[in-house]
Coordinates of C-alpha atoms in Angstrom, one line a residue:
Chain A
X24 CA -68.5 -42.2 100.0
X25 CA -64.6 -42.0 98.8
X26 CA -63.4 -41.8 95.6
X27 CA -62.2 -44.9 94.3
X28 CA -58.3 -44.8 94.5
X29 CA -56.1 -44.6 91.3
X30 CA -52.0 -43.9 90.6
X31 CA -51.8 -40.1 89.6
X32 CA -49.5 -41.3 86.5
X33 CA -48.5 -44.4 84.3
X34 CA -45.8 -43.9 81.8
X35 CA -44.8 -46.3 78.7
X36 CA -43.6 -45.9 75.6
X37 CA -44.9 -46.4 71.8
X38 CA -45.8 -50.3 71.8
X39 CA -45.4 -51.4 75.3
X40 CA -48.8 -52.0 77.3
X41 CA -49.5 -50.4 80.3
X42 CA -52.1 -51.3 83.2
X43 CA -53.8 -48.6 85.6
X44 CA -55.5 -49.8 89.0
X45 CA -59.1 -48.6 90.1
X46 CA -59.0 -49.9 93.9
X47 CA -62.5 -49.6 95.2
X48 CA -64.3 -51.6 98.5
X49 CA -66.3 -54.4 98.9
X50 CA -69.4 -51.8 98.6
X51 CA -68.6 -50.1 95.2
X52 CA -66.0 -52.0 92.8
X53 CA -66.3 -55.8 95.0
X54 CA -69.7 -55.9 94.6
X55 CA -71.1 -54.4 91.2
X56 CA -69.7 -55.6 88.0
X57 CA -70.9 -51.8 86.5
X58 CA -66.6 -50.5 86.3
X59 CA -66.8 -47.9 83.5
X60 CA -63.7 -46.1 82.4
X61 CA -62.9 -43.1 80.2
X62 CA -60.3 -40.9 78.8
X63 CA -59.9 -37.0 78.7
X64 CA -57.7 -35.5 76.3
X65 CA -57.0 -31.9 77.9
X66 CA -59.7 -29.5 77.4
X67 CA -61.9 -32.1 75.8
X68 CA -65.0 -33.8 77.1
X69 CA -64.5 -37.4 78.8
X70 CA -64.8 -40.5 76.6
X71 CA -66.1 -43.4 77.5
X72 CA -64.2 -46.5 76.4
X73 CA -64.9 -49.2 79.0
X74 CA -68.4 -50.5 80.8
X75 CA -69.2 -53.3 82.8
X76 CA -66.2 -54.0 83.7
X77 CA -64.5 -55.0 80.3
X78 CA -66.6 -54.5 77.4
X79 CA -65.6 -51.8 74.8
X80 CA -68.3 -49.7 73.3
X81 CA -68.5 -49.5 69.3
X82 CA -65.7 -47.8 67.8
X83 CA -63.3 -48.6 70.9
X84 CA -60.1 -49.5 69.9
X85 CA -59.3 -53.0 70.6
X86 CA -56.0 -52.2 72.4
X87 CA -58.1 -51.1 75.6
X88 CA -59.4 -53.8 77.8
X89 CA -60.9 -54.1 81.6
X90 CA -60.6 -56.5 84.0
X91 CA -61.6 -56.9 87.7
X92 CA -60.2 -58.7 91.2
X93 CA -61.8 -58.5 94.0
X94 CA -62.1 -54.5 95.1
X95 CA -60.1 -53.3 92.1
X96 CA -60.3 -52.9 88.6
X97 CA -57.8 -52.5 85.6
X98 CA -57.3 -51.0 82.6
X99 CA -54.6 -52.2 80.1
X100 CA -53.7 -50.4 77.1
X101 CA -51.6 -52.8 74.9
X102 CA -49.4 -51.3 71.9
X103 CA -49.2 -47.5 73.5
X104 CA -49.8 -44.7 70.9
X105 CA -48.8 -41.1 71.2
X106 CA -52.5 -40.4 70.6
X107 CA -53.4 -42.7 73.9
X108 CA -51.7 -39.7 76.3
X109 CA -54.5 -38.7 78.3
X110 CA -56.4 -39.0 81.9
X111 CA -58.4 -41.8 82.4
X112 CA -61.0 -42.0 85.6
X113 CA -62.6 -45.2 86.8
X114 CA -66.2 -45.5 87.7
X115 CA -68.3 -47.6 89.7
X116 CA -71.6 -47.9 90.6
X117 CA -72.7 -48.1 94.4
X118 CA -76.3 -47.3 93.7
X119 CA -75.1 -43.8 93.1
X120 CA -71.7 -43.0 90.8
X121 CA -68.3 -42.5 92.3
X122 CA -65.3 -41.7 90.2
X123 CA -61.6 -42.4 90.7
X124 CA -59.1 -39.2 91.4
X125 CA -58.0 -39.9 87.8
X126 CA -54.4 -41.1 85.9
X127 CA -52.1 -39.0 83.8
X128 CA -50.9 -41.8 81.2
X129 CA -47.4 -40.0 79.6
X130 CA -46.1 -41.6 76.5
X131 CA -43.0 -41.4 76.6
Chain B
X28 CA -77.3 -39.1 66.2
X29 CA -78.0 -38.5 70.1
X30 CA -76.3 -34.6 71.4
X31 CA -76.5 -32.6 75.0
X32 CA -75.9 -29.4 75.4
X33 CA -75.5 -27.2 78.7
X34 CA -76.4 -24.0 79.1
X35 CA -76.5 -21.3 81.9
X36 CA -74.7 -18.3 83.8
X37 CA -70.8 -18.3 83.4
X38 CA -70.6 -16.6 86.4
X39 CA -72.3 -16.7 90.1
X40 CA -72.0 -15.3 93.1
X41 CA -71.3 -16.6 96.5
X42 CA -73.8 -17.8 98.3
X43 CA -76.7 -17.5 95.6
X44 CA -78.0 -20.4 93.0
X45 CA -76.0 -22.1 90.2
X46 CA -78.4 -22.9 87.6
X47 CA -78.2 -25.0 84.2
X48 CA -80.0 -26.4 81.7
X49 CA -79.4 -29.6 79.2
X50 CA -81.2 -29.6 76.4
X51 CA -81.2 -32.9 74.7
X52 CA -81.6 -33.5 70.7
X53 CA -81.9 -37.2 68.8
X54 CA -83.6 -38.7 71.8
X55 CA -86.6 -38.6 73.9
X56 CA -85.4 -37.4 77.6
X57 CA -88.4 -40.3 79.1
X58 CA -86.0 -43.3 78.7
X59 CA -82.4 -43.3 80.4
X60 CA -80.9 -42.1 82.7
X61 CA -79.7 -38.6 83.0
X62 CA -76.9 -37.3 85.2
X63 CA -74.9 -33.9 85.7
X64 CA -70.8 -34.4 86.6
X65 CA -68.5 -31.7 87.5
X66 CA -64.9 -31.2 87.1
X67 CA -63.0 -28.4 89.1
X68 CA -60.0 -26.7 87.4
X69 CA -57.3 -29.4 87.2
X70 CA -59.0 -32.4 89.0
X71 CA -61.3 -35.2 88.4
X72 CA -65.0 -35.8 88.1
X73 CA -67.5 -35.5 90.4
X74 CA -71.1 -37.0 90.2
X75 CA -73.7 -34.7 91.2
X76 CA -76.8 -36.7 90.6
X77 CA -79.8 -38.3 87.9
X78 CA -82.9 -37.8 86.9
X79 CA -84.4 -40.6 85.2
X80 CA -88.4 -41.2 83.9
X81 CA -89.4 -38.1 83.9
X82 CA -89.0 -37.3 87.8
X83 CA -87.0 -40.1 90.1
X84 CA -84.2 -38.0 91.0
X85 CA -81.3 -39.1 92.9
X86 CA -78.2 -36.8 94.3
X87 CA -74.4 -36.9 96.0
X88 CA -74.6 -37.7 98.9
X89 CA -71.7 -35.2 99.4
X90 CA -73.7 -32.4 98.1
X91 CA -76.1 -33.0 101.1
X92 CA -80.0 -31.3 99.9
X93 CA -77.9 -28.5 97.9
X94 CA -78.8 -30.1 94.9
X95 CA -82.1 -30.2 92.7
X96 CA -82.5 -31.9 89.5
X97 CA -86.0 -31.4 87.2
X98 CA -86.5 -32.4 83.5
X99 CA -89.0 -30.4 81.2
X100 CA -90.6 -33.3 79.0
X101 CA -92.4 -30.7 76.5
X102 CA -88.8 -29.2 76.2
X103 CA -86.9 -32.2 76.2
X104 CA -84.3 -30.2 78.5
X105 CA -83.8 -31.5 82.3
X106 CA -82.2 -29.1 84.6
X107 CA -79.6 -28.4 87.3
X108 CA -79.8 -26.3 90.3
X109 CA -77.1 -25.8 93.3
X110 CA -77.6 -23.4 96.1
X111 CA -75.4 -21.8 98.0
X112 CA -72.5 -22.1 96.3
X113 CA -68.8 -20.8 97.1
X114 CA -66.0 -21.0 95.2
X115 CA -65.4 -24.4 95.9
X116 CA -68.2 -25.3 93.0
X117 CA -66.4 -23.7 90.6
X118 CA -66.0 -26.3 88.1
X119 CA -67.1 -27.2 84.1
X120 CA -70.2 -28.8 84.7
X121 CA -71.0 -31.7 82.3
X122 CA -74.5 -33.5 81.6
X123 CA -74.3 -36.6 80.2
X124 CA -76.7 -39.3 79.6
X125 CA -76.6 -43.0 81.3
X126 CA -78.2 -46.2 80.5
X127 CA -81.5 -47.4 79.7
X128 CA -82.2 -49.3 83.0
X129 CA -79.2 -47.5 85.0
X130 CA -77.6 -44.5 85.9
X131 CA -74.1 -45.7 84.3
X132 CA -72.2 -46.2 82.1
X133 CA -72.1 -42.4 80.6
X134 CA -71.9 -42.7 76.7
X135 CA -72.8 -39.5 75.8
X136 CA -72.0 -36.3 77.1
X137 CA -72.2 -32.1 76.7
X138 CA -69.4 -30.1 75.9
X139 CA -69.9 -28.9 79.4
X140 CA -69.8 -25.1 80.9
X141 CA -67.7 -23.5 82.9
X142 CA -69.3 -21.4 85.8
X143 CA -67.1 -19.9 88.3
X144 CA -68.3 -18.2 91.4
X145 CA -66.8 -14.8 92.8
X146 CA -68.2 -11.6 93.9

């Protein structure tokens, strides 16, 4: 069971959008349209921001979206704040949990 | 409003058991699913495994039969516990809480716990 497969880092700066990859196989991410993804701010507890694929849980900001082809998923951020530096991990469900390795997004 | 929080050793040694508690206030532990996550100093999360109505457990496969996972109903607590460990499960161990009908997504979690293990 390998971790789904994500950049290390994305970089953009205030008001540009930027997109990370989750690249998964046909037996994780291909199949199940359970793609979660959440953002750590260092030392702070993960976040979840994005389930099934593309919905955003209550209190989301609308500037995050998901969106899914085939074995990989993606998460845009539109209109980049300083406060949206952070790692962000993919999920997917594969009758147990596997995680992405995790992005570094840099604001520049 | 729903809140976990991990508890346990900070520090074990090699080769003995890592054990943690979750104890879990504004909801019952009998309905969702509820899983412990990892995260080793500087790198991502790792799923260890659920536990969900009151006793269907489910682990990483990775983690081969090192891992047990029990929930105390009357305490509304559920419980981890690794054996063997070396410093390679060293990490800030998280317990979070899944869905109703599935183990993801993760909406809530603890503040996590750091345990490190060294002699």
């Amino acid at each position: 069971q390998s971790a789904l497969t994500q950049p290390a880092s994305v970089s953009g700066s205030p008001g540009q959008s930027i997109t990370i990859s989750c690249t998964g196989t046909s037996s994780d991410v291909g199949t199940y349209n359970y793609v979660s993804w959440y953002q750590q701010h260092p030392g702070k507890v993960p976040k979840l921001i994005i389930d099934d694929v593309n919905y955003r849980p209550s209190g989301v900001s609308n500037r995050f979206s998901g969106s899914k082809s085939g074995n990989t998923a993606s998460l845009t951020i539109s209109g980049l704040q300083a406060e949206d530096e952070a790692d962000y991990y993919c999920s997917s469900y594969t009758n147990s949990v596997i995680f992405g390795g995790g992005t570094k997004l840099t604001v520049l | 409003q729903v809140q976990l929080q991990e508890s346990g050793p900070g520090l074990v040694k090699p080769s003995e058991t890592l054990s943690l508690t979750c104890t879990v206030s504004g909801a019952s532990i009998s309905t969702h699913y509820w899983s412990w996550i990892r995260q080793p100093p500087g790198r991502g999360l790792e799923w260890i495994g659920y536990i969900y109505d009151s006793g269907i457990t489910k682990n990483n496969p990775s983690l081969k039969s090192r891992v047990s996972i029990s929930v105390d109903t009357s305490k509304n607590q559920f419980s981890l516990k690794l054996n063997s460990v070396t410093a390679a499960d060293t990490a800030v161990y998280y317990c979070a809480r899944g869905d109703f009908t599935l183990i993801v997504p993760f909406d809530i979690w603890g503040q996590g716990t750091m345990v490190t293990v060294s002699s």
